[in-house]
Tab-separated table of C-alpha atoms in Angstrom:
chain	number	residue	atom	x	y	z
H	23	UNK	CA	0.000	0.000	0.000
H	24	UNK	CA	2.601	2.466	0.977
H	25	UNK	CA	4.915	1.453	-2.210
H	26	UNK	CA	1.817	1.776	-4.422
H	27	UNK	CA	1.073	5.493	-2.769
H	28	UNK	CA	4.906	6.888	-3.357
H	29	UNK	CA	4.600	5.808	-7.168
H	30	UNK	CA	1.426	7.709	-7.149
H	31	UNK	CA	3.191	10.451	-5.345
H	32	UNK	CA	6.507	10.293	-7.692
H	33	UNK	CA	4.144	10.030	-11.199
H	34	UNK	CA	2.624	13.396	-10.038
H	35	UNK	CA	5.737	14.668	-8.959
H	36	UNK	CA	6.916	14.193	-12.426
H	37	UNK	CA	3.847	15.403	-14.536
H	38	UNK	CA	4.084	18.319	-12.584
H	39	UNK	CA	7.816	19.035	-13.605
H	40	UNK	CA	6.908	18.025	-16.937
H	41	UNK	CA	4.165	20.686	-17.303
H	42	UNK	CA	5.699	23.035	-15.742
H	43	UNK	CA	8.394	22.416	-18.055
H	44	UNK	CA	6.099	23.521	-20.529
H	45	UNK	CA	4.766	26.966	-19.095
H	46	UNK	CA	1.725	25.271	-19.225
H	47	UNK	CA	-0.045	24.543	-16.057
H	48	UNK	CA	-3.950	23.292	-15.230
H	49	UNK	CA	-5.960	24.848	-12.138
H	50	UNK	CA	-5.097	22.270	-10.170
H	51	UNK	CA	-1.577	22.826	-10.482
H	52	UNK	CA	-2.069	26.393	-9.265
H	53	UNK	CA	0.050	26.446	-6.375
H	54	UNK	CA	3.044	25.340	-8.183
H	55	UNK	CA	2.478	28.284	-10.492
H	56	UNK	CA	2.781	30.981	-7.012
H	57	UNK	CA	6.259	31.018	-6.384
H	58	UNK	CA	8.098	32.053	-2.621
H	59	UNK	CA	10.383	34.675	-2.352
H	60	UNK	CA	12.773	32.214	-2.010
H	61	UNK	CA	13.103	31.530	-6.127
H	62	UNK	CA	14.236	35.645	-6.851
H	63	UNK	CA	17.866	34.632	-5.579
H	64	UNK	CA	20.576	36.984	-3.945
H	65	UNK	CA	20.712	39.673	-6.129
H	66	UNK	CA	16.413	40.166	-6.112
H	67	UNK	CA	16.602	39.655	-2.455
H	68	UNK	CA	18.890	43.000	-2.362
H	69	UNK	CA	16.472	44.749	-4.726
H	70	UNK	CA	13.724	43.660	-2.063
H	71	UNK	CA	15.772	45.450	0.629
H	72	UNK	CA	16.657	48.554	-1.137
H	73	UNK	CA	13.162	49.118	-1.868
H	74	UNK	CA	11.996	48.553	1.728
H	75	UNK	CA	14.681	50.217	2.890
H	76	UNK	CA	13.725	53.206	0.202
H	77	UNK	CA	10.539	53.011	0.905
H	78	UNK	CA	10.615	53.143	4.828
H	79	UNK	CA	13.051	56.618	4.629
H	80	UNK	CA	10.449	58.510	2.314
H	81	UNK	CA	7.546	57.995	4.842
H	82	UNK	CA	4.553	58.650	5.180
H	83	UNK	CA	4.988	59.686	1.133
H	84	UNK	CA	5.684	56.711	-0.196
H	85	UNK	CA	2.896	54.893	1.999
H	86	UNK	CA	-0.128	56.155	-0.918
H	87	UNK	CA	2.438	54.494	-3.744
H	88	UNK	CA	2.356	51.106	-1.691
H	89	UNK	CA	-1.340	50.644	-0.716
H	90	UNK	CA	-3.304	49.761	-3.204
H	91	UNK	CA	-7.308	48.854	-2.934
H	92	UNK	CA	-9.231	45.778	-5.408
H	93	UNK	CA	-12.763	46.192	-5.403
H	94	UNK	CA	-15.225	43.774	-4.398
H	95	UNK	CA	-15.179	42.006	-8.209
H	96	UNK	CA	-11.670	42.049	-8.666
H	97	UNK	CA	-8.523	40.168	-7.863
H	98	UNK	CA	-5.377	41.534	-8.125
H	99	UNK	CA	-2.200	39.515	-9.421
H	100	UNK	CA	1.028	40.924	-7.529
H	101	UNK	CA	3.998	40.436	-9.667
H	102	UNK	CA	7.586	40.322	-7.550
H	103	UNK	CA	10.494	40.519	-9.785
H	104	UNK	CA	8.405	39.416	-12.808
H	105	UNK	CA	7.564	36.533	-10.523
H	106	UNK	CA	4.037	35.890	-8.981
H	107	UNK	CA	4.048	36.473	-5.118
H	108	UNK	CA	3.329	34.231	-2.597
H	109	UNK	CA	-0.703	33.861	-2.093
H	110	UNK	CA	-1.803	34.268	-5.380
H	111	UNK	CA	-4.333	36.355	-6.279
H	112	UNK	CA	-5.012	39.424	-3.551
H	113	UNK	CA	-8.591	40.892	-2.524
H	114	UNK	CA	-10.956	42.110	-1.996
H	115	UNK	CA	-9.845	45.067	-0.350
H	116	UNK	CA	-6.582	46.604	0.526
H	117	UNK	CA	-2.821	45.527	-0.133
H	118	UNK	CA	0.682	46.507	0.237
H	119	UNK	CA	3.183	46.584	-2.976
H	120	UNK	CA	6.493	47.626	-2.920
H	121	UNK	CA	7.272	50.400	-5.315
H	122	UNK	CA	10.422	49.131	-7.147
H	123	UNK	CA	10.020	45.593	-7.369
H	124	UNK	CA	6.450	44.616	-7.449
H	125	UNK	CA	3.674	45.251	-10.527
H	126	UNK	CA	0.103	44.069	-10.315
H	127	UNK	CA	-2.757	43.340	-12.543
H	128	UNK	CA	-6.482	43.679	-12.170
H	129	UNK	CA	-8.565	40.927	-13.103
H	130	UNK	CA	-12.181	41.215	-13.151
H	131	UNK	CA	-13.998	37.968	-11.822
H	132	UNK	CA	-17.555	38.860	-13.179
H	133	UNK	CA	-19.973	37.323	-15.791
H	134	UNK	CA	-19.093	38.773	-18.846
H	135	UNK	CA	-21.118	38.653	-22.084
H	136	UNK	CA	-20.440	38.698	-25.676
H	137	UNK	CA	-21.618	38.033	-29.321
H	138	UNK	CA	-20.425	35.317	-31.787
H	139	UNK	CA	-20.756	37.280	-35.306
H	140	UNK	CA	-22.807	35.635	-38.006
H	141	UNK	CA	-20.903	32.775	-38.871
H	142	UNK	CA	-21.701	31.156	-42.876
H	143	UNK	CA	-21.898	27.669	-41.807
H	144	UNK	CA	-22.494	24.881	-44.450
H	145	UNK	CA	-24.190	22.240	-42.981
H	146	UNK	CA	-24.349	18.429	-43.206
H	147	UNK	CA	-26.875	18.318	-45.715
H	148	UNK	CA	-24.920	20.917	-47.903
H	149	UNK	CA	-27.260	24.404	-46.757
H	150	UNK	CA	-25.666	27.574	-46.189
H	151	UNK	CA	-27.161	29.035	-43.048
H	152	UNK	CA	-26.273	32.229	-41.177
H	153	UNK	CA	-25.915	31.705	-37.545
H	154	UNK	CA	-24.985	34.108	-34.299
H	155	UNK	CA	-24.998	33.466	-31.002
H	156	UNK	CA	-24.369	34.625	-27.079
H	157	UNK	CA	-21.570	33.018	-24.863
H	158	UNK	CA	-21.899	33.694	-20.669
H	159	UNK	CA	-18.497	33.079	-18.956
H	160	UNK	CA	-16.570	34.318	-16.185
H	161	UNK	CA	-12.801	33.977	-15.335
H	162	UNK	CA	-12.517	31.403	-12.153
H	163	UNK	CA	-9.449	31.424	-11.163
H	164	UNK	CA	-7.089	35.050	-11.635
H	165	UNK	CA	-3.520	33.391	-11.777
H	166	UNK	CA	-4.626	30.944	-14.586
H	167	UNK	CA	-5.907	33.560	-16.450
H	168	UNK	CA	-3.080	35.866	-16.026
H	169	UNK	CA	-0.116	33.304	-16.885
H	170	UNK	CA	-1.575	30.919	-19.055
H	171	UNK	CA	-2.544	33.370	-21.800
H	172	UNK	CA	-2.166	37.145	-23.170
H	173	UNK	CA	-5.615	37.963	-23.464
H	174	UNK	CA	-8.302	35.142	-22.354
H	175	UNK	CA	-11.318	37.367	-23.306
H	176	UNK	CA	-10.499	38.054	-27.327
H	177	UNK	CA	-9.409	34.115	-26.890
H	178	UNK	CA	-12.581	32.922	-25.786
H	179	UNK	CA	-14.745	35.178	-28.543
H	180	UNK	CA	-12.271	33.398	-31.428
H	181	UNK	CA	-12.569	30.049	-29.927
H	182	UNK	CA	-16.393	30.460	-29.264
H	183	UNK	CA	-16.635	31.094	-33.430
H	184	UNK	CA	-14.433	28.447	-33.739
H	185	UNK	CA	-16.729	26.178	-32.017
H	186	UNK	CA	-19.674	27.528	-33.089
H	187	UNK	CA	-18.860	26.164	-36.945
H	188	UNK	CA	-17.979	23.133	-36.112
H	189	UNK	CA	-20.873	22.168	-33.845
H	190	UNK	CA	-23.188	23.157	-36.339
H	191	UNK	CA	-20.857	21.430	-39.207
H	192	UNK	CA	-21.842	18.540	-38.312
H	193	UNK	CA	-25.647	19.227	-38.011
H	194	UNK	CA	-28.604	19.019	-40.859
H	195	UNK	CA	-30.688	22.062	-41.308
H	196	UNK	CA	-33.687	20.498	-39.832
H	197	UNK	CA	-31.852	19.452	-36.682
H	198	UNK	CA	-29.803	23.417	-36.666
H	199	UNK	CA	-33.595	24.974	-36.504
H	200	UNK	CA	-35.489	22.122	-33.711
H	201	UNK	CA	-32.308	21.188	-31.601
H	202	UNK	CA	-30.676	24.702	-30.275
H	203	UNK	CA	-31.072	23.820	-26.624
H	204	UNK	CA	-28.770	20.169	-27.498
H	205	UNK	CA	-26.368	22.336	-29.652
H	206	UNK	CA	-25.736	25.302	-26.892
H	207	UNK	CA	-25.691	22.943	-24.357
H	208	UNK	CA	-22.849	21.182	-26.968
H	209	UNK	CA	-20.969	23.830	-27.442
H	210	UNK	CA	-20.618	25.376	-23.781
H	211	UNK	CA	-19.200	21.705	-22.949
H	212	UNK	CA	-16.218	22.195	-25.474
H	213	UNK	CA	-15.828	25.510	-24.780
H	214	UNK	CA	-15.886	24.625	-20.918
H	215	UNK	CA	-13.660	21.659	-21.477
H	216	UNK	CA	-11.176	24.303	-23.804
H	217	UNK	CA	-10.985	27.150	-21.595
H	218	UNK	CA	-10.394	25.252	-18.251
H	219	UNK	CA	-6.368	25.794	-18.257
H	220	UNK	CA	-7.106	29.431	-19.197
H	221	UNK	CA	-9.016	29.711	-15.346
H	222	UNK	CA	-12.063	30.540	-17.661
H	223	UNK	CA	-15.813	29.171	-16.839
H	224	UNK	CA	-18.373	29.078	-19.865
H	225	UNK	CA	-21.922	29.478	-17.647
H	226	UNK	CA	-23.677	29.901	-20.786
H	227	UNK	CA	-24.337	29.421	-24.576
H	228	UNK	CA	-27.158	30.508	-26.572
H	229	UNK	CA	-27.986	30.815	-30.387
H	230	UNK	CA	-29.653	33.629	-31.099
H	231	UNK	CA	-31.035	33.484	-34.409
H	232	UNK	CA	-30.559	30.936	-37.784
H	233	UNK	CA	-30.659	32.937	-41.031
H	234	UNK	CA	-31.298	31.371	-44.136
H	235	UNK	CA	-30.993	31.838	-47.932
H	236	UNK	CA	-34.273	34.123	-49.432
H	237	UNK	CA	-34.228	31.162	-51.862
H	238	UNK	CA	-34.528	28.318	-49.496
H	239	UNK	CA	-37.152	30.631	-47.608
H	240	UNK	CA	-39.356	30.839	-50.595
H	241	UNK	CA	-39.163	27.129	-51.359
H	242	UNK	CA	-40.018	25.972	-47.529
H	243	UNK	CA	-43.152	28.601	-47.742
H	244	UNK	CA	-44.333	27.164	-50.960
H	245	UNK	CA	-44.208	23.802	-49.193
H	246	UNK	CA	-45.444	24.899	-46.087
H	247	UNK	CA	-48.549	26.427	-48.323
H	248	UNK	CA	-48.717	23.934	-50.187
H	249	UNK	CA	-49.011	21.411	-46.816
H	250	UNK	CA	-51.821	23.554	-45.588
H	251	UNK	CA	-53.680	23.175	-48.447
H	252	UNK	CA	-53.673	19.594	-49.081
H	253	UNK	CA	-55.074	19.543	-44.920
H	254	UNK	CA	-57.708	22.027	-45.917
H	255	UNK	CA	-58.954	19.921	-48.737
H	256	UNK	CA	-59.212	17.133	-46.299
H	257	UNK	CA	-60.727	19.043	-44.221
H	258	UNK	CA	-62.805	20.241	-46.363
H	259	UNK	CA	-63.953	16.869	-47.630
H	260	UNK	CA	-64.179	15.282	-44.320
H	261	UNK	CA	-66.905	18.384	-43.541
H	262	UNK	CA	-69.090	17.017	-46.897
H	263	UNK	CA	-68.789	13.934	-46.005
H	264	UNK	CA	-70.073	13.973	-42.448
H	265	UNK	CA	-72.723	16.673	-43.465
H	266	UNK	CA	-74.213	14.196	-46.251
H	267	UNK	CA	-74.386	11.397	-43.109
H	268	UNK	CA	-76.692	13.765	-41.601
H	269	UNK	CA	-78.823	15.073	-44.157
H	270	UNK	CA	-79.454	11.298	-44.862
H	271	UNK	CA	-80.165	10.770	-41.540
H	272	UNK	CA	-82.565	13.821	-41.502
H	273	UNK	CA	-84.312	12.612	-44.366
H	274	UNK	CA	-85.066	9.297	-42.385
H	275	UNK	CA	-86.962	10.726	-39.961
H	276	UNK	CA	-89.197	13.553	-41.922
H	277	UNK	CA	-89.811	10.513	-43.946
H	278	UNK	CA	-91.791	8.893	-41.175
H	279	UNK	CA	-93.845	12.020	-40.596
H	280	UNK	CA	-95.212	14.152	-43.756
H	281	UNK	CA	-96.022	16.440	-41.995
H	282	UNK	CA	-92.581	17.008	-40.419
H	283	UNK	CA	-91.939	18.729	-44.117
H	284	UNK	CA	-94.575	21.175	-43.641
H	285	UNK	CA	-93.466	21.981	-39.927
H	286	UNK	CA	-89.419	22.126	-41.632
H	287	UNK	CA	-91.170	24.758	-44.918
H	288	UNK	CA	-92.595	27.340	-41.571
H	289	UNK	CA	-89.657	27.629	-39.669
H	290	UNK	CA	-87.486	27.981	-43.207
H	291	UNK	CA	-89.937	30.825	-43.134
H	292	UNK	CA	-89.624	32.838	-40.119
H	293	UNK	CA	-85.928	32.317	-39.935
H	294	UNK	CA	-86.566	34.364	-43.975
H	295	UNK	CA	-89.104	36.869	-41.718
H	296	UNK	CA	-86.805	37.617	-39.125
H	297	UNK	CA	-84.174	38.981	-41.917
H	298	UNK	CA	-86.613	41.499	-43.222
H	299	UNK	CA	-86.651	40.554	-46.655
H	300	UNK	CA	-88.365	42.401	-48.943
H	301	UNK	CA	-89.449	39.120	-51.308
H	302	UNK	CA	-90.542	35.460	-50.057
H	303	UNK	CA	-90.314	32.621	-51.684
H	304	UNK	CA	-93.375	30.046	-50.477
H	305	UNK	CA	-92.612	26.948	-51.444
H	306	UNK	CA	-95.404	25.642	-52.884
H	307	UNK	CA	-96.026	21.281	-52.781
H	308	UNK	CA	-96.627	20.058	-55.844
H	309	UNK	CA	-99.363	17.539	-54.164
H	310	UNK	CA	-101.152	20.809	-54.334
H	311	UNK	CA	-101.175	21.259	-57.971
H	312	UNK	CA	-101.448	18.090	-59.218
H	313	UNK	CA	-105.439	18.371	-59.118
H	314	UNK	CA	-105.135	21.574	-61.272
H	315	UNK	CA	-102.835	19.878	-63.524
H	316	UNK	CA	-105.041	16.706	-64.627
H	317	UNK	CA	-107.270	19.440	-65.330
């Protein structure tokens, strides 16, 4: 157990080196990134002095050159000899620099939001669509985002493009316009999963809006019209259809009762009354006339 835990131990040991090796280092190698005091050797530790000792004889002047004050959304990353001190990332609140030696930067820890430009995507059934988009994200931890890479933010908008055409590369046009939920969700994983080393957290991803060709508009509203026309016939038919059933069945029953006819001719007439027509028609039976006509 206890050899098996010091080859663990050792492997780490060794990534570590390797990485760091590399000026490349992941969040949780963060602490190896802070280096001591220790590592700016004899001739920084005099510079150190001299500037304490510089700073302590032009009292209380120097005092408003060596406090410094990060705001509640901030963190500030104190640089020592072009090394980054001890702690990592200050605030909020109020810290001590030393004039000479030490240089800080101000990182700002809150959401930030941005646009992905149209982007012509062709997609996997060969359709040229115009996309754009909205990434969320947030830098998570200062020092990564600092040492890892010159400027995260215009990093992030090119890699959210990026990402943004090849996601929807891969995609038909039918799935690009039903499935935006799956594809944001998609593409704030790999942008997550790519920005991690950079101290960067994607929150969010949204697409905005799907542009397409006037062409391939006017061709999907022809079929579109074209599909609610061919239900309205059916419709329409189906309506005939069930309104023959029931004049059939309606001419069942005045069948069984002549005089049901003559009760159905007076209330065709005072539904023609209660219009206020100037001219009614009386329909006249022809049982009626059938006297005058053998006549």
């Amino acid at each position: 157990m206890e050899d098996g835990q010091e080859n663990s131990a050792m492997r780490e040991q060794k990534k570590k080196e390797r990485q760091a090796d590399q000026y490349n280092f992941t969040a949780a190698e963060t602490e190896d990134l802070v280096s001591s005091e220790s590592d700016i050797g004899l001739c920084g530790w005099f510079l150190v002095l001299f500037s304490i000792l510089l700073t302590l004889l032009t009292l209380p002047l120097s005092i408003w050159m060596c406090i410094k004050i990060v705001k509640e959304y901030e963190r500030a990353i104190i640089f020592r000899l072009g090394r980054i001190l001890r702690g990592g990332a200050k605030g909020p609140g109020l810290f001590f620099i030393l004039p000479c030696t030490d240089s800080f930067i101000n990182v700002d820890m809150r959401t930030i939001t941005f646009d992905i430009p149209p982007q012509e995507v062709l997609t996997k059934d060969s359709v040229t669509v115009s996309v754009d988009g909205v990434v969320y994200y947030r830098v998570q931890n200062a020092t990564l985002a600092v040492a890892n890479i010159t400027n995260a933010d215009a990093a992030t908008r090119l890699l959210a493009q990026t990402t943004l055409r090849n996601v929807l590369g891969t995609k038909n046009l039918a799935e690009i316009l039903s499935d935006r939920e799956e594809i944001a969700h998609s593409m704030q994983s790999t942008l997550d999963e790519a920005t991690d080393d950079w101290g960067i957290k994607v929150e969010r991803v949204e697409i905005k809006d799907v542009k397409l060709p006037l062409q391939l508009q006017r061709a999907m509203a022809a079929e579109a019209e074209a599909a609610r026309e061919a239900r309205a016939k059916v419709i329409a038919a189906e309506g005939e259809m069930n309104a023959s059933r029931a004049l059939k069945e309606a001419s069942l029953v005045i069948a069984e009762s002549p005089s049901a006819l003559q009760l159905r001719y007076l209330q065709t007439l005072n539904t023609i009354a209660a219009e206020k027509n100037s001219t009614i028609i009386f329909p006249l039976p022809i049982d009626m006339m059938q006297s005058f006509l053998k006549r």
